[in-house]
Amino acid sequence: MMKLMLLTGDPVFAKKAEDCGVDRIFIDLEYINKADRQKGRNTYITHNTIDDVLPMRKTLTKSELLVRVNPINPLSKAEIDAVCEAGADLIMLPMVYDSEDVKTFVKFVDGRAKCVPMIETTHAMARIDDILEVEGIDELYIGLNDLHIGLGLSFMFEILSGGLLDYMAEKIKAKNIPFGFGGMGKIGEGMLPADAILAEHFRIGSGSVILSRTFRNEVDAEGKPQLDLLKEIAKIRQKENEYANWSETDFENNRKIVKETVKKIVNGV
């Protein structure tokens, strides 16, 4: 089953998400250069701080706590120390450029949490072989948003439809390192339907995905929740059960649909 990750700094919503079957609660501390990189794009930037980590740690009893720190910088060791002390189960490092970034990251974590470097720069994609040689990587995550910006593409799922994800996934799987990629909306929704994206996770061998902003804890004008999270998670699990019984032909047909849909989206941008 996929590790479903939900981005929130709200302990109350996080507890609800845990009870609904979300595997990992994701706190995002990254801010360095992030706004500039994603300026003018329809992205969701959080404003979490290190002070949000400990209350979340005290809230969760089943779900893992994942914290994304800032890219390697002069203050990285202090930030990683603080995140470890606050009880993170996994630490994610964004904007990796080379194996030295990963070596520094692993050294700073020093076994206190699982290390999850992100492949989301063109540099890291080109240097993936060297990165995969670094000891101490527990998982990898391929960030489609920043990577597609770096490649000058129009739509982040071009990385999936164009075969670049397959290229990276094969190298990662050869090292027996778990990995995930991108984000996914609610089943039945999206320009590129979430169903088709989830099937591609299964085909490629991905084991985790970030649930998109459509899973956020929004309310209507009367203060009533607009999201039935338990129902939406159940839909994902139902699809997973279906895909577990798919043939190679089924996955190849879905892959063709993804390629055709992405092409239409790109031509319409």
Tab-separated table of N, CA and C in Angstrom, residues 3-67:
chain	number	residue	atom	x	y	z
A	3	LYS	N	2.335	4.860	0.883
A	3	LYS	CA	2.418	5.733	2.041
A	3	LYS	C	1.792	7.069	1.638
A	4	LEU	N	0.662	7.396	2.229
A	4	LEU	CA	-0.034	8.646	1.920
A	4	LEU	C	0.441	9.725	2.880
A	5	MET	N	0.922	10.833	2.331
A	5	MET	CA	1.504	11.912	3.131
A	5	MET	C	0.643	13.167	2.996
A	6	LEU	N	0.344	13.780	4.129
A	6	LEU	CA	-0.513	14.965	4.136
A	6	LEU	C	0.209	16.122	4.792
A	7	LEU	N	0.222	17.233	4.101
A	7	LEU	CA	0.923	18.429	4.552
A	7	LEU	C	0.018	19.271	5.445
A	8	THR	N	0.391	19.393	6.722
A	8	THR	CA	-0.366	20.245	7.642
A	8	THR	C	0.470	20.540	8.883
A	9	GLY	N	0.271	21.716	9.431
A	9	GLY	CA	0.897	22.069	10.694
A	9	GLY	C	-0.109	22.142	11.819
A	10	ASP	N	-1.339	21.740	11.534
A	10	ASP	CA	-2.447	21.810	12.483
A	10	ASP	C	-2.603	20.462	13.193
A	11	PRO	N	-2.267	20.376	14.482
A	11	PRO	CA	-2.355	19.090	15.189
A	11	PRO	C	-3.762	18.497	15.215
A	12	VAL	N	-4.777	19.346	15.272
A	12	VAL	CA	-6.155	18.841	15.319
A	12	VAL	C	-6.496	18.125	14.018
A	13	PHE	N	-6.197	18.780	12.891
A	13	PHE	CA	-6.464	18.156	11.592
A	13	PHE	C	-5.561	16.947	11.381
A	14	ALA	N	-4.333	17.045	11.866
A	14	ALA	CA	-3.403	15.927	11.722
A	14	ALA	C	-3.921	14.680	12.436
A	15	LYS	N	-4.491	14.868	13.621
A	15	LYS	CA	-5.040	13.734	14.363
A	15	LYS	C	-6.206	13.115	13.606
A	16	LYS	N	-7.043	13.971	13.006
A	16	LYS	CA	-8.145	13.466	12.190
A	16	LYS	C	-7.602	12.673	11.011
A	17	ALA	N	-6.568	13.218	10.369
A	17	ALA	CA	-5.977	12.549	9.215
A	17	ALA	C	-5.390	11.193	9.627
A	18	GLU	N	-4.740	11.155	10.773
A	18	GLU	CA	-4.191	9.906	11.285
A	18	GLU	C	-5.301	8.882	11.479
A	19	ASP	N	-6.389	9.307	12.072
A	19	ASP	CA	-7.516	8.406	12.322
A	19	ASP	C	-8.174	7.933	11.031
A	20	CYS	N	-8.026	8.713	9.958
A	20	CYS	CA	-8.614	8.355	8.661
A	20	CYS	C	-7.683	7.486	7.819
A	21	GLY	N	-6.483	7.226	8.324
A	21	GLY	CA	-5.584	6.320	7.619
A	21	GLY	C	-4.439	6.966	6.869
A	22	VAL	N	-4.177	8.256	7.100
A	22	VAL	CA	-3.013	8.897	6.487
A	22	VAL	C	-1.759	8.377	7.181
A	23	ASP	N	-0.781	7.962	6.394
A	23	ASP	CA	0.390	7.286	6.940
A	23	ASP	C	1.425	8.237	7.514
A	24	ARG	N	1.551	9.413	6.901
A	24	ARG	CA	2.576	10.356	7.326
A	24	ARG	C	2.023	11.775	7.342
A	25	ILE	N	2.299	12.470	8.424
A	25	ILE	CA	1.989	13.894	8.503
A	25	ILE	C	3.273	14.657	8.162
A	26	PHE	N	3.119	15.640	7.310
A	26	PHE	CA	4.248	16.309	6.671
A	26	PHE	C	4.262	17.778	7.098
A	27	ILE	N	5.302	18.178	7.841
A	27	ILE	CA	5.497	19.582	8.195
A	27	ILE	C	6.619	20.140	7.321
A	28	ASP	N	6.358	21.270	6.707
A	28	ASP	CA	7.299	21.848	5.745
A	28	ASP	C	7.929	23.118	6.304
A	29	LEU	N	9.227	23.061	6.596
A	29	LEU	CA	9.949	24.222	7.110
A	29	LEU	C	10.700	24.969	6.005
A	30	GLU	N	10.671	24.451	4.792
A	30	GLU	CA	11.468	25.043	3.716
A	30	GLU	C	10.954	26.433	3.335
A	31	TYR	N	11.864	27.388	3.297
A	31	TYR	CA	11.512	28.729	2.838
A	31	TYR	C	12.610	29.375	2.001
A	32	ILE	N	13.838	28.909	2.121
A	32	ILE	CA	14.958	29.556	1.431
A	32	ILE	C	14.780	29.465	-0.085
A	33	ASN	N	14.640	30.621	-0.723
A	33	ASN	CA	14.499	30.764	-2.186
A	33	ASN	C	13.225	30.142	-2.755
A	34	LYS	N	12.371	29.612	-1.905
A	34	LYS	CA	11.206	28.876	-2.410
A	34	LYS	C	10.211	29.799	-3.103
A	35	ALA	N	9.920	30.931	-2.493
A	35	ALA	CA	8.951	31.861	-3.080
A	35	ALA	C	9.432	32.375	-4.429
A	36	ASP	N	10.737	32.654	-4.536
A	36	ASP	CA	11.284	33.145	-5.808
A	36	ASP	C	11.228	32.076	-6.887
A	37	ARG	N	11.554	30.825	-6.517
A	37	ARG	CA	11.548	29.732	-7.502
A	37	ARG	C	10.156	29.504	-8.066
A	38	GLN	N	9.139	29.631	-7.196
A	38	GLN	CA	7.791	29.272	-7.604
A	38	GLN	C	6.894	30.491	-7.827
A	39	LYS	N	7.511	31.649	-7.968
A	39	LYS	CA	6.772	32.893	-8.171
A	39	LYS	C	5.895	32.812	-9.413
A	40	GLY	N	4.643	33.233	-9.260
A	40	GLY	CA	3.717	33.253	-10.386
A	40	GLY	C	3.097	31.918	-10.713
A	41	ARG	N	3.376	30.896	-9.910
A	41	ARG	CA	2.822	29.567	-10.162
A	41	ARG	C	1.790	29.222	-9.099
A	42	ASN	N	0.864	28.370	-9.463
A	42	ASN	CA	-0.232	28.006	-8.571
A	42	ASN	C	0.227	26.928	-7.595
A	43	THR	N	1.112	27.334	-6.681
A	43	THR	CA	1.641	26.398	-5.701
A	43	THR	C	1.245	26.843	-4.297
A	44	TYR	N	1.301	25.890	-3.388
A	44	TYR	CA	0.916	26.147	-1.996
A	44	TYR	C	2.170	26.170	-1.134
A	45	ILE	N	2.482	27.341	-0.572
A	45	ILE	CA	3.663	27.491	0.269
A	45	ILE	C	3.229	27.640	1.719
A	46	THR	N	3.736	26.773	2.571
A	46	THR	CA	3.338	26.798	3.977
A	46	THR	C	4.183	27.809	4.745
A	47	HIS	N	3.773	28.043	5.976
A	47	HIS	CA	4.508	28.954	6.847
A	47	HIS	C	4.746	28.290	8.203
A	48	ASN	N	5.105	27.019	8.150
A	48	ASN	CA	5.403	26.291	9.382
A	48	ASN	C	6.779	26.685	9.908
A	49	THR	N	6.970	26.495	11.221
A	49	THR	CA	8.259	26.764	11.854
A	49	THR	C	8.633	25.575	12.722
A	50	ILE	N	9.832	25.591	13.254
A	50	ILE	CA	10.290	24.518	14.118
A	50	ILE	C	9.387	24.359	15.339
A	51	ASP	N	8.725	25.427	15.733
A	51	ASP	CA	7.833	25.361	16.893
A	51	ASP	C	6.601	24.495	16.635
A	52	ASP	N	6.328	24.185	15.365
A	52	ASP	CA	5.175	23.350	15.031
A	52	ASP	C	5.485	21.856	15.156
A	53	VAL	N	6.764	21.510	15.239
A	53	VAL	CA	7.136	20.094	15.176
A	53	VAL	C	6.822	19.355	16.472
A	54	LEU	N	7.219	19.895	17.614
A	54	LEU	CA	7.009	19.193	18.880
A	54	LEU	C	5.530	18.976	19.201
A	55	PRO	N	4.646	19.985	19.040
A	55	PRO	CA	3.216	19.732	19.287
A	55	PRO	C	2.666	18.625	18.389
A	56	MET	N	3.170	18.555	17.141
A	56	MET	CA	2.718	17.496	16.245
A	56	MET	C	3.213	16.140	16.726
A	57	ARG	N	4.464	16.096	17.191
A	57	ARG	CA	5.020	14.845	17.707
A	57	ARG	C	4.183	14.326	18.877
A	58	LYS	N	3.727	15.231	19.731
A	58	LYS	CA	2.935	14.843	20.904
A	58	LYS	C	1.527	14.403	20.513
A	59	THR	N	1.081	14.814	19.319
A	59	THR	CA	-0.278	14.496	18.867
A	59	THR	C	-0.363	13.127	18.215
A	60	LEU	N	0.626	12.795	17.406
A	60	LEU	CA	0.555	11.586	16.597
A	60	LEU	C	0.896	10.340	17.414
A	61	THR	N	0.127	9.280	17.176
A	61	THR	CA	0.387	8.008	17.851
A	61	THR	C	0.614	6.868	16.864
A	62	LYS	N	0.124	7.008	15.640
A	62	LYS	CA	0.277	5.960	14.619
A	62	LYS	C	0.999	6.469	13.382
A	63	SER	N	0.617	7.624	12.900
A	63	SER	CA	1.227	8.167	11.691
A	63	SER	C	2.654	8.616	11.968
A	64	GLU	N	3.512	8.472	10.951
A	64	GLU	CA	4.883	8.959	11.065
A	64	GLU	C	4.913	10.475	10.868
A	65	LEU	N	5.897	11.102	11.472
A	65	LEU	CA	6.070	12.547	11.331
A	65	LEU	C	7.268	12.818	10.423
A	66	LEU	N	6.976	13.433	9.284
A	66	LEU	CA	8.013	13.802	8.325
A	66	LEU	C	8.171	15.312	8.329
A	67	VAL	N	9.396	15.789	8.382
A	67	VAL	CA	9.665	17.226	8.375
A	67	VAL	C	10.629	17.538	7.231
